[in-house]
Each structure stands twice: as C-alpha cells, then as structure tokens.
Tab-separated table of N, CA and C in Angstrom:
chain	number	residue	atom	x	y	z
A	1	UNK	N	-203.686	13.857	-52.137
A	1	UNK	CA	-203.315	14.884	-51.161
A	1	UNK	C	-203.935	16.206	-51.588
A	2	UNK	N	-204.428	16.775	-50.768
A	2	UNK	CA	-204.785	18.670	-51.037
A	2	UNK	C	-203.863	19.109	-51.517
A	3	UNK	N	-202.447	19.286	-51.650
A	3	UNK	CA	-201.500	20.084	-52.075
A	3	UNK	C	-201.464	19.889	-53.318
A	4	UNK	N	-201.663	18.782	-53.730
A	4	UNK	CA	-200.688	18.098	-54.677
A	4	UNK	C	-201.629	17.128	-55.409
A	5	UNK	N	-201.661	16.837	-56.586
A	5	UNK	CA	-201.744	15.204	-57.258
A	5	UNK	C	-200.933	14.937	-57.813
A	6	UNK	N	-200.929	13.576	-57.963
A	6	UNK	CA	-200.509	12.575	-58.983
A	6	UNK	C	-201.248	12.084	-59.999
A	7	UNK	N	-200.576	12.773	-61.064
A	7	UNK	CA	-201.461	12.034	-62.400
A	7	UNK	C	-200.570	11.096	-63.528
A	8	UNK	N	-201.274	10.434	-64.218
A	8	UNK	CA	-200.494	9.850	-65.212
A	8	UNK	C	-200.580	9.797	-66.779
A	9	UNK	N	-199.393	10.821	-67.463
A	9	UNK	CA	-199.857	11.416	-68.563
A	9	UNK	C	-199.407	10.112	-69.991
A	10	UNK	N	-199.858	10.010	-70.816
A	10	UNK	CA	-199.366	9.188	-72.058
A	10	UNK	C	-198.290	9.509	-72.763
A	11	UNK	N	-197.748	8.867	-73.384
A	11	UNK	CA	-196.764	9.316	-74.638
A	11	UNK	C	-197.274	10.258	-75.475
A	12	UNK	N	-197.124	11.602	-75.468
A	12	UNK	CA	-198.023	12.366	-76.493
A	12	UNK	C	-196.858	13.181	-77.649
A	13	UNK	N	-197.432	14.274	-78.260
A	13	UNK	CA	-196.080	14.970	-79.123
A	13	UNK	C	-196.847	16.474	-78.907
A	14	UNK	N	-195.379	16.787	-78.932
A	14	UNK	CA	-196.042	18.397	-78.284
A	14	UNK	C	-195.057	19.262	-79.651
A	15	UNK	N	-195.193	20.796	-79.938
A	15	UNK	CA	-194.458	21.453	-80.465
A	15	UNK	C	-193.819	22.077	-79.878
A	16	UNK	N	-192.259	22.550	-80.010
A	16	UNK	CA	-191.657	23.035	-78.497
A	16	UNK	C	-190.512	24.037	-79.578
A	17	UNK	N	-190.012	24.891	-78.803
A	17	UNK	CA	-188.825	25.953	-79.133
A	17	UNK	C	-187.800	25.796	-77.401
A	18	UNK	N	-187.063	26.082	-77.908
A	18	UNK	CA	-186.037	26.542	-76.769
A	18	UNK	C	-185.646	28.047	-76.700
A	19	UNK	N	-186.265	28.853	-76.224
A	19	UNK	CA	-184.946	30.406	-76.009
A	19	UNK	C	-184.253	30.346	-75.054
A	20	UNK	N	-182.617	30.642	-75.784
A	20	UNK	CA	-181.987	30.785	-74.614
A	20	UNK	C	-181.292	32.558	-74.517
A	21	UNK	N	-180.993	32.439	-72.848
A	21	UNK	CA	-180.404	33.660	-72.566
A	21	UNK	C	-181.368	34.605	-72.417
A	22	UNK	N	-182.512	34.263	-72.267
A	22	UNK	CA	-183.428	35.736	-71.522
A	22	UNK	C	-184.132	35.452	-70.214
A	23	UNK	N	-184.823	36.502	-69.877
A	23	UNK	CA	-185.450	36.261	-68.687
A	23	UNK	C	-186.686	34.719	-68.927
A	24	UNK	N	-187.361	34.413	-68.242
A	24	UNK	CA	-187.933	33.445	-68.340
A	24	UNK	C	-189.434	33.677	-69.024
A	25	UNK	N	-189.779	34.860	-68.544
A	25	UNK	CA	-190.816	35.836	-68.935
A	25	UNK	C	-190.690	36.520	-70.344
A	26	UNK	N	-189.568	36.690	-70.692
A	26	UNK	CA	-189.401	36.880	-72.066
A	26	UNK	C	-189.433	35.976	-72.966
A	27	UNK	N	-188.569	34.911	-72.169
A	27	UNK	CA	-188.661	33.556	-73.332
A	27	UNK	C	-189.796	33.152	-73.181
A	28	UNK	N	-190.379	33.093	-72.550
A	28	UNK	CA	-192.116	32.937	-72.906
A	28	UNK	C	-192.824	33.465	-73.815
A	29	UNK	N	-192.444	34.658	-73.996
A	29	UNK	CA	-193.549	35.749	-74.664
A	29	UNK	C	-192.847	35.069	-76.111
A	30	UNK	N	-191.268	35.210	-76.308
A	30	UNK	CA	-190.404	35.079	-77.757
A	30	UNK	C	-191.390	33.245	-78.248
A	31	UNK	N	-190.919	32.727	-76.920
A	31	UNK	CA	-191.468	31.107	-77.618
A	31	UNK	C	-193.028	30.620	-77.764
A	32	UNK	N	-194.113	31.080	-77.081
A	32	UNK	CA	-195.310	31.464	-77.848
A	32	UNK	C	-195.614	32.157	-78.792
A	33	UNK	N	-195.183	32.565	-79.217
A	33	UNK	CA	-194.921	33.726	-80.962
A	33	UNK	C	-194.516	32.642	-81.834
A	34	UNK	N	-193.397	32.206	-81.454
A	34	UNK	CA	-193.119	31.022	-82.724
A	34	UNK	C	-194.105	29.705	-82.510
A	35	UNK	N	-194.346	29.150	-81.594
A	35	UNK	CA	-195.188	28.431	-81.527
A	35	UNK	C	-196.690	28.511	-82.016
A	36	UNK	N	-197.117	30.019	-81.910
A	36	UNK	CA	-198.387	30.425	-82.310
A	36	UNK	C	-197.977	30.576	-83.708
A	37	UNK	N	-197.114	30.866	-84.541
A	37	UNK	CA	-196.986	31.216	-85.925
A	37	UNK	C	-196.840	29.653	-86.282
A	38	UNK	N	-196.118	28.795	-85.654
A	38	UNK	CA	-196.599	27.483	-86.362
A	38	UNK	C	-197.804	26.880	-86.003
A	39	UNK	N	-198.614	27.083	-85.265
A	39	UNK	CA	-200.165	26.551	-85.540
A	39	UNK	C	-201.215	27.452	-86.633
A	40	UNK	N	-200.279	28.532	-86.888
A	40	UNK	CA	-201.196	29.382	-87.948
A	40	UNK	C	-200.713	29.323	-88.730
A	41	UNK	N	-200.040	28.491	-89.273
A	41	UNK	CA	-199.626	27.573	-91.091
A	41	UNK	C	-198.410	27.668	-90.968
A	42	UNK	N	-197.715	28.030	-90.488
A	42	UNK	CA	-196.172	28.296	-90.481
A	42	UNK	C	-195.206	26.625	-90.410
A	43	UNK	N	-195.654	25.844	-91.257
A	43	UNK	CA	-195.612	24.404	-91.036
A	43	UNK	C	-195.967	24.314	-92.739
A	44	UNK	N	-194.961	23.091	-92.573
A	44	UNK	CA	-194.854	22.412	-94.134
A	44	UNK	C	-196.136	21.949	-95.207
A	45	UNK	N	-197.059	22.057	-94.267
A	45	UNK	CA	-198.285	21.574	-95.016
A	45	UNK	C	-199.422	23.039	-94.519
A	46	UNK	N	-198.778	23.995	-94.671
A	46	UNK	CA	-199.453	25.207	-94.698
A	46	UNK	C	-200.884	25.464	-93.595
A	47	UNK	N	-200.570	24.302	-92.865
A	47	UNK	CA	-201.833	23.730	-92.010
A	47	UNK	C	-202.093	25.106	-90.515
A	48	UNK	N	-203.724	25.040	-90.895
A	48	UNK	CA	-203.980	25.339	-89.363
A	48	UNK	C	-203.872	24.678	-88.819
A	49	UNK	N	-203.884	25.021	-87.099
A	49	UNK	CA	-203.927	23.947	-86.010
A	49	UNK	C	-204.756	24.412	-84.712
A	50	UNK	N	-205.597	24.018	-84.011
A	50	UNK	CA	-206.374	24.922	-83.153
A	50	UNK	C	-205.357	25.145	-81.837
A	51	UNK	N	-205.715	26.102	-81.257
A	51	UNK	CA	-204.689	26.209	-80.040
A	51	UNK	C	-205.051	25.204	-78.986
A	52	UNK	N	-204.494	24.949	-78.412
A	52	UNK	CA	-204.452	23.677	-77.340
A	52	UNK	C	-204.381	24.004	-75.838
A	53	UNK	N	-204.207	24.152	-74.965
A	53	UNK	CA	-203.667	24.291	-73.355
A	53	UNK	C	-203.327	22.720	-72.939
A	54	UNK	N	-201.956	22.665	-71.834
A	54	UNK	CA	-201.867	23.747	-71.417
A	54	UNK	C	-200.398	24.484	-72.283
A	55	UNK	N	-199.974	25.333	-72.261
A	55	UNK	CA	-198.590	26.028	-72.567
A	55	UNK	C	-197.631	25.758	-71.451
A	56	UNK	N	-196.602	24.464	-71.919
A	56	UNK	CA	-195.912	24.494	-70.604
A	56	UNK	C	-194.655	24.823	-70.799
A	57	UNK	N	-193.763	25.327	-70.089
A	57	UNK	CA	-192.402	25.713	-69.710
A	57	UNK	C	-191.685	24.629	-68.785
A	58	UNK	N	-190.247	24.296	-69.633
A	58	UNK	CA	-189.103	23.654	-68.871
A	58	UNK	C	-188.296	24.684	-68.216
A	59	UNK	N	-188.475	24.483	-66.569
A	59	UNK	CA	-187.358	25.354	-66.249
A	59	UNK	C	-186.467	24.316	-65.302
A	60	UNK	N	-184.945	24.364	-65.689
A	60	UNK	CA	-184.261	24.189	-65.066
A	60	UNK	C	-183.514	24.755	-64.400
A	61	UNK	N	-182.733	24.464	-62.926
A	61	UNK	CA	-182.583	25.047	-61.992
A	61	UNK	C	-180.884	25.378	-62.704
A	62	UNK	N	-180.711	26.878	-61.828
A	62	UNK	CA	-179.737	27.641	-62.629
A	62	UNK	C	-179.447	27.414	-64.142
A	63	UNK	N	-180.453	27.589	-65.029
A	63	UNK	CA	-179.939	27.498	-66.324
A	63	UNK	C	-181.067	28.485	-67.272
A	64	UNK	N	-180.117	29.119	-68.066
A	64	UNK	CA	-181.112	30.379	-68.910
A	64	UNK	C	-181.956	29.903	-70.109
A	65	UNK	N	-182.008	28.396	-70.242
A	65	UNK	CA	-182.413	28.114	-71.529
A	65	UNK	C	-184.257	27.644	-70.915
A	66	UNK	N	-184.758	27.940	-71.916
A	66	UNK	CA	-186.362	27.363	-71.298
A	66	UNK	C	-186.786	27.191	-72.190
A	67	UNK	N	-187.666	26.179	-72.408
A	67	UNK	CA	-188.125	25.035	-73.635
A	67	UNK	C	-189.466	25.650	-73.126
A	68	UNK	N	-190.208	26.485	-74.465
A	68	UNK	CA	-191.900	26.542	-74.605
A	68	UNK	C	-192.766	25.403	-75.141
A	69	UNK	N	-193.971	25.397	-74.814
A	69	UNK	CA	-194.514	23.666	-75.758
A	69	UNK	C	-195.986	24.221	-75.675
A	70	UNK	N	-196.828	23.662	-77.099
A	70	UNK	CA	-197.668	23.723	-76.907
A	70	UNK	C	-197.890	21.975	-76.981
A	71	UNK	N	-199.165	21.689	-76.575
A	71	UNK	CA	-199.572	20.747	-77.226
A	71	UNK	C	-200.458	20.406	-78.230
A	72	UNK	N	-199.823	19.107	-78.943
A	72	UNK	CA	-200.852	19.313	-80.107
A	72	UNK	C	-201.637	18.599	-80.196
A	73	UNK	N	-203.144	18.950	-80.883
A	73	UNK	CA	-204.122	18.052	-80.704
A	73	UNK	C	-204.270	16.940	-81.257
A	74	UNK	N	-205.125	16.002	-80.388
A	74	UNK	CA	-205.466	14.724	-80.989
A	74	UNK	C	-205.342	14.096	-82.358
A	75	UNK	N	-206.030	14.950	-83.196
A	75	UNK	CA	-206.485	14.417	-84.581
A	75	UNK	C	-204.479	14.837	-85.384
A	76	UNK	N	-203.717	15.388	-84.588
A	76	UNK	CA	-202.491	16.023	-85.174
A	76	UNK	C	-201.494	14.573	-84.271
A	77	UNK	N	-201.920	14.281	-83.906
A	77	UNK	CA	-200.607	13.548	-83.065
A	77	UNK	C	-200.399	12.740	-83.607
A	78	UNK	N	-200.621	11.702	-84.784
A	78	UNK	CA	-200.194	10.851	-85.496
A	78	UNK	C	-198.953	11.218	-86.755
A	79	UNK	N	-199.173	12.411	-86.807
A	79	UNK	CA	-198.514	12.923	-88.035
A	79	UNK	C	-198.909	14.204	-87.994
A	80	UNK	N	-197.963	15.163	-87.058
A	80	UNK	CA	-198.038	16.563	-87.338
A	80	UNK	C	-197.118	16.829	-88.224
A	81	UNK	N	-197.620	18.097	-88.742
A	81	UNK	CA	-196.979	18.732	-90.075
A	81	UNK	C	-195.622	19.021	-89.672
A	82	UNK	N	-194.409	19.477	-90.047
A	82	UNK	CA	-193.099	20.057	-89.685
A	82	UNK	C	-193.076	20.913	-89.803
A	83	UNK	N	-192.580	21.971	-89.064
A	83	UNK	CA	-192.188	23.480	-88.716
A	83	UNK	C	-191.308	24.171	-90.003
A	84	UNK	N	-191.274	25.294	-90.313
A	84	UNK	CA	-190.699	25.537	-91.352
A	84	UNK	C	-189.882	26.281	-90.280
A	85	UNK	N	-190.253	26.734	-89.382
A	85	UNK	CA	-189.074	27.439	-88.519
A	85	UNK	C	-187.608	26.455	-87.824
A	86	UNK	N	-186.650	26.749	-88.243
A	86	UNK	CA	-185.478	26.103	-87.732
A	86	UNK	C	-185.642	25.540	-86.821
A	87	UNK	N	-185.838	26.848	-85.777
A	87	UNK	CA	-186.036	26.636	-84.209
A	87	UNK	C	-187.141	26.025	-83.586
A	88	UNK	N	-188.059	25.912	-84.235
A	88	UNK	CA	-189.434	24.819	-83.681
A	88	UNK	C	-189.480	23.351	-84.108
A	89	UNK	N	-189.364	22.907	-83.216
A	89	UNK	CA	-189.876	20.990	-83.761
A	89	UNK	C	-190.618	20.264	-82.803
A	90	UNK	N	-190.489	19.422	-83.271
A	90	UNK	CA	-191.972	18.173	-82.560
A	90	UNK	C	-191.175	17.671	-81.431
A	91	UNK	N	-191.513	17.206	-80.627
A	91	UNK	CA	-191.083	16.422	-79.872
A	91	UNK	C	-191.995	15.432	-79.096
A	92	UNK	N	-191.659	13.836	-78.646
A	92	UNK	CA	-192.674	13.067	-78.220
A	92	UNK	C	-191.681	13.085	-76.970
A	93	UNK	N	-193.469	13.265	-76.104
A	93	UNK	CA	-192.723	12.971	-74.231
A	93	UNK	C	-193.239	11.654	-74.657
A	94	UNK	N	-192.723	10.872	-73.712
A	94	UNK	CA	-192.728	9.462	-72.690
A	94	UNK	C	-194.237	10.271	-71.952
A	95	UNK	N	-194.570	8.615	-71.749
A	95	UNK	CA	-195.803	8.480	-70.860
A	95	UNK	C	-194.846	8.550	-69.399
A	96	UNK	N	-195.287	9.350	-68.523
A	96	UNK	CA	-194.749	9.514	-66.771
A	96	UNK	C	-196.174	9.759	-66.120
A	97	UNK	N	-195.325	9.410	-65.077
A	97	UNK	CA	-196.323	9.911	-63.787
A	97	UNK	C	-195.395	11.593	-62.974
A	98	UNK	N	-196.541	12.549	-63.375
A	98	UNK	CA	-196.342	13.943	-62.904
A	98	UNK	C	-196.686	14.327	-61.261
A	99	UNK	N	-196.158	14.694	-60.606
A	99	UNK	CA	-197.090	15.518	-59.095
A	99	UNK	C	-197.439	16.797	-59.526
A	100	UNK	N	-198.669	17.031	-59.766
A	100	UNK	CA	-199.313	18.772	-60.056
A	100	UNK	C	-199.701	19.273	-59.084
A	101	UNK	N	-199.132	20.748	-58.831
A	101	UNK	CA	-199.960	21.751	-57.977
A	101	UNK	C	-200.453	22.895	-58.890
A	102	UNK	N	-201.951	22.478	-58.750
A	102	UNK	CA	-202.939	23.884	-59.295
A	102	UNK	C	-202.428	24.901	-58.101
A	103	UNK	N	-202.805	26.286	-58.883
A	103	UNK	CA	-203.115	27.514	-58.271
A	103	UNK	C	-203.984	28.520	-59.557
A	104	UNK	N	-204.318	29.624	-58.634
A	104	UNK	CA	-205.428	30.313	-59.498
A	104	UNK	C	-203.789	32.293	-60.409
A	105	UNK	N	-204.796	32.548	-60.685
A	105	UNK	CA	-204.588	34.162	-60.762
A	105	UNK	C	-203.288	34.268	-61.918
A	106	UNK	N	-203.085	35.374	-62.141
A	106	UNK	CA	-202.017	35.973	-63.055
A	106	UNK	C	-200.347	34.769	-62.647
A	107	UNK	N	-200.147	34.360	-63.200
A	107	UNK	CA	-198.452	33.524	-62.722
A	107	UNK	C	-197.338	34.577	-63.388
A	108	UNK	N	-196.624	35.110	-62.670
A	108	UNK	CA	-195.695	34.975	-63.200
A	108	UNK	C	-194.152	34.385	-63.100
A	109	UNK	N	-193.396	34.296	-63.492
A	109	UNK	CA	-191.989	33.477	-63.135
A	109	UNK	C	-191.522	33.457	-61.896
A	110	UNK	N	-191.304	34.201	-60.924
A	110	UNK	CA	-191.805	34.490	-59.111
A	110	UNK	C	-193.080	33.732	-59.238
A	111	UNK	N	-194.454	33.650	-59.299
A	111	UNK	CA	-195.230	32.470	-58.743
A	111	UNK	C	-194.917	31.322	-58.821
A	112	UNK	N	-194.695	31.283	-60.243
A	112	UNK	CA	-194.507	29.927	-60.911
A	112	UNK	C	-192.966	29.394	-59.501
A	113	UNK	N	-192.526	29.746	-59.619
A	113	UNK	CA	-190.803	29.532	-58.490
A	113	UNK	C	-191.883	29.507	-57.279
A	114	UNK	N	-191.974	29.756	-56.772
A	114	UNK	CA	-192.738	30.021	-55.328
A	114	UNK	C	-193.588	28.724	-55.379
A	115	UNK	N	-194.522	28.481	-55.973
A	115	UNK	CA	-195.773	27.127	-56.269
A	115	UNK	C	-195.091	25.768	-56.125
A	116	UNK	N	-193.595	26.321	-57.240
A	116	UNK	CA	-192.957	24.693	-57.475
A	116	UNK	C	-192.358	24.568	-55.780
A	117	UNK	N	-191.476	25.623	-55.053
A	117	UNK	CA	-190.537	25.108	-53.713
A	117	UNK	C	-191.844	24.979	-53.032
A	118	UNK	N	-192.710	25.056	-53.446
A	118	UNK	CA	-193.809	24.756	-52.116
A	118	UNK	C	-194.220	23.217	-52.416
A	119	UNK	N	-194.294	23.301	-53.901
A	119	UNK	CA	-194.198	21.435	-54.342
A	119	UNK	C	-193.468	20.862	-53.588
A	120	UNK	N	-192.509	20.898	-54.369
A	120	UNK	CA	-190.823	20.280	-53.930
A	120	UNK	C	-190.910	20.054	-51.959
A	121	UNK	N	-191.367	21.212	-51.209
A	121	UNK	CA	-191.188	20.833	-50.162
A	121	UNK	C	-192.181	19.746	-49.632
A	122	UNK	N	-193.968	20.084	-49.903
A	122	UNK	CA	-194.394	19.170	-49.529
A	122	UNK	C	-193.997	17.697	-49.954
A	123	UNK	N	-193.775	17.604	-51.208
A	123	UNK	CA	-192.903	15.866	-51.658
A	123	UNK	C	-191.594	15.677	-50.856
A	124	UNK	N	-190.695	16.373	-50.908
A	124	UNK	CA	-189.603	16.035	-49.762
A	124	UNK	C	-190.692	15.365	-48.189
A	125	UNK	N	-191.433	16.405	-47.670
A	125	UNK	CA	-191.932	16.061	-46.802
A	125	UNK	C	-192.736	14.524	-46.507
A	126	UNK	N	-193.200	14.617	-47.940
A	126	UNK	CA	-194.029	12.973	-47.733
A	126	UNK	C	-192.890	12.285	-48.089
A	127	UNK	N	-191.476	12.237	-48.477
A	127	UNK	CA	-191.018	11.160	-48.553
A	127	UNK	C	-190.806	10.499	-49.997
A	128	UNK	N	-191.477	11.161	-51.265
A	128	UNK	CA	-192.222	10.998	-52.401
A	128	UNK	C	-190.964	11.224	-53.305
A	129	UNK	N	-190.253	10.594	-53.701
A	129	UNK	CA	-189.208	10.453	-55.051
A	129	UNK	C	-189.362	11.293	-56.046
A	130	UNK	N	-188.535	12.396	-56.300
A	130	UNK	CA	-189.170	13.403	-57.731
A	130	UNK	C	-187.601	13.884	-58.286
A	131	UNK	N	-187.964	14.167	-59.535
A	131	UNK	CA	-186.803	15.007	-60.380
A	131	UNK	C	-186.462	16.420	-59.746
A	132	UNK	N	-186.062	16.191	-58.997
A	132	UNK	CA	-185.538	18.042	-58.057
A	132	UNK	C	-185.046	18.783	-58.838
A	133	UNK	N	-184.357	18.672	-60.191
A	133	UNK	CA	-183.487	19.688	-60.925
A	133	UNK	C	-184.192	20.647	-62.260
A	134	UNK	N	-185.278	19.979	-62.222
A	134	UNK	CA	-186.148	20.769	-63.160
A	134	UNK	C	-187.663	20.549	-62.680
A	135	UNK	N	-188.385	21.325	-63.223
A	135	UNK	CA	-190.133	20.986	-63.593
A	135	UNK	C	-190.460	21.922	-64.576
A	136	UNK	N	-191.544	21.591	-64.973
A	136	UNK	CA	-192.563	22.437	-65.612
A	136	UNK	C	-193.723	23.642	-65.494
A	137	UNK	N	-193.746	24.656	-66.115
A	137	UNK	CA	-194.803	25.480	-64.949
A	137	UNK	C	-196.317	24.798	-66.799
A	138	UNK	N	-197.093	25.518	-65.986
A	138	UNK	CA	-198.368	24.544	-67.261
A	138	UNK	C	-199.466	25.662	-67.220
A	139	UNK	N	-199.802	26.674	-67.982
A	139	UNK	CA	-200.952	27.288	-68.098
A	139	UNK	C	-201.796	27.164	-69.360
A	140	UNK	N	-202.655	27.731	-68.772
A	140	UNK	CA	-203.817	27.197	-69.707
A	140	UNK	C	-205.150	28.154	-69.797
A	141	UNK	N	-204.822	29.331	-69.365
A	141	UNK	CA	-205.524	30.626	-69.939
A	141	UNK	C	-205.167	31.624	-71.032
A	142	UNK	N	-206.044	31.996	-71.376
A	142	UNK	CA	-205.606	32.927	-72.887
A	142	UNK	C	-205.397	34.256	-71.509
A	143	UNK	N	-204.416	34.766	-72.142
A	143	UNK	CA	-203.923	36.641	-71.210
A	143	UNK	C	-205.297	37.694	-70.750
A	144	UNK	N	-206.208	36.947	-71.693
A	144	UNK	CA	-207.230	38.125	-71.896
A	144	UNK	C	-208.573	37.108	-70.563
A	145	UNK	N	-208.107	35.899	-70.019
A	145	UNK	CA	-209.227	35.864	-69.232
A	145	UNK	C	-208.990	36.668	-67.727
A	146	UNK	N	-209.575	37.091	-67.036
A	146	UNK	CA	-209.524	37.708	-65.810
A	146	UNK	C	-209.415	37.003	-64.551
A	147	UNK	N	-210.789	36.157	-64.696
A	147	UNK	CA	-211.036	35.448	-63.809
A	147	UNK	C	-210.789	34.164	-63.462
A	148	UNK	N	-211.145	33.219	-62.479
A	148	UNK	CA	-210.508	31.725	-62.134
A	148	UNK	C	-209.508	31.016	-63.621
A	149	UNK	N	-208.594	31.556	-63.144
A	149	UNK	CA	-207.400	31.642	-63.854
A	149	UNK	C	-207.055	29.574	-63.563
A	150	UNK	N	-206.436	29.145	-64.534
A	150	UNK	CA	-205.895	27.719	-63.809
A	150	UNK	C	-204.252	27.746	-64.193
A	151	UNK	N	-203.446	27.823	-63.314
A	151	UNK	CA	-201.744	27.494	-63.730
A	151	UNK	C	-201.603	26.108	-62.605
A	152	UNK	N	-200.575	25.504	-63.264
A	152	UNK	CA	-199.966	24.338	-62.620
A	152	UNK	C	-198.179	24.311	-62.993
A	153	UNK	N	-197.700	23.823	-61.479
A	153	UNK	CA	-196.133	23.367	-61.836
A	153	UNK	C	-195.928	22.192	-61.739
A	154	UNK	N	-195.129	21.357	-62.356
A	154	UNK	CA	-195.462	20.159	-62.300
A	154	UNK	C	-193.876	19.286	-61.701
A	155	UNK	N	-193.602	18.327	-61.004
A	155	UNK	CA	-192.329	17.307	-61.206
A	155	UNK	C	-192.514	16.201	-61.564
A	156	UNK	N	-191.637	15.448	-62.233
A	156	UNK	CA	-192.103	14.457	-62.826
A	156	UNK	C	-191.588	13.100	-61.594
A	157	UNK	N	-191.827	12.281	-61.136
A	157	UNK	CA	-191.526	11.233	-59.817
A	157	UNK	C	-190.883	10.293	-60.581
A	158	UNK	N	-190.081	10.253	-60.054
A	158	UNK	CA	-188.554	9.012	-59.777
A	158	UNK	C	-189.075	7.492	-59.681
C-alpha cells in the first residue's frame, strides 16, 4: 500500500532505558544520553559501540513511561557487553511483522501522534489486525542533518 508497509523484522537485541514521568520529548533527549553513554564504554567491557539507527520510542496510549532503544549492531548481537548503568539493559524483541509509515522532516511528539492516527486509521480502514494500544515512533537521523530527513511509526499486527 502507499500509506503504509508491511515488513518483517527478526529476533534482534536492542539497548533500551525507560523514563518515566516526563514529557515524551524529554524522555527522549534523558534516554538517548544514557543510551549514547553506553555505546561510548559505559558498559562492562569498557567497549565502544558504533551508533546504529533507527532510535525507536515505545509510546503507549495514556501512559508517561517511554522506553528509548537503540539498536545494536550485528557483530554485538551475540553477546553485548552489560550496561553499568542500573537503568539501561539489553533487551531481545521477538521476530514480528510491523505496518511502517515513513514521513520526511523534523518529528516531533505531535508528528510522531499525528503519522501514527493516520496509521491506525488507514489499517482500521483496510480491515488489517494491529496492536491499537501502543506503537513505536523510529528515527534515524543525527539532529544535525537538515535535509530528507527519514522518521517512521510503526504497529506491530495481530
């Protein structure tokens, strides 16, 4: 579909934090900081790690807590190092099948909301089985690019 794909992601392991109780935009900024300090050795084996895209966010509907993630790379996914930070750990998704909607430009927590009910409606519309109570928003530009920006929100299908 133009709106929308369907893709199908693997079992992978991502590094993730939770902040709770701030704006969504804040817990972003707070949970890329810790996430970026553990790919820059802040991990038990003093290890670099290269940065990855995309940076995705759990947002669930009415709830203040939002899970940051990076992902980690290939040659790390067998055995990533452990976080020395309390609050950061590994986590392995399940292989699913996602519905993604790209869009371009600056996202912020208003786009990201706006992109997903425009998801959500076209899948209601086709009829298409999805997790309605949460998704993911997924970027994958450094702050400092300008131009053809790529963000995605994602649901995961029922």
């Amino acid at each position: 579909a133009k709106e929308y794909e369907l893709r199908q992601y693997e079992t992978a392991k991502w590094v993730s934090t939770v902040i709770r109780g701030e704006t969504q935009k804040e817990a972003m900024r707070q949970g890329f900081w810790k996430l970026f300090h553990y790919i820059q050795g802040k991990n038990e084996k003093e290890m670099k790690i290269d940065m990855t895209v995309p940076v995705t966010c759990l947002v669930k509907s009415g709830c203040t807590d939002f899970k940051i993630s990076f992902f980690l790379p290939f040659e790390h996914q067998d055995s990533p190092p452990q976080p020395t930070d309390s609050n950061v750990f590994i986590e392995e998704r399940k292989a699913a099948a996602l519905f993604v909607r790209s869009f371009g430009g600056f996202a912020s927590p208003e786009k990201y909301a706006e992109e997903a009910d425009a998801l959500a409606r076209t899948l209601r519309n086709r009829g298409q089985p999805f997790h309605e109570d949460f998704f993911y928003t997924a970027g994958y530009d450094s702050p400092f690019k300008l131009f053809n920006r790529h963000n995605e929100v994602w649901y995961f299908k029922k």
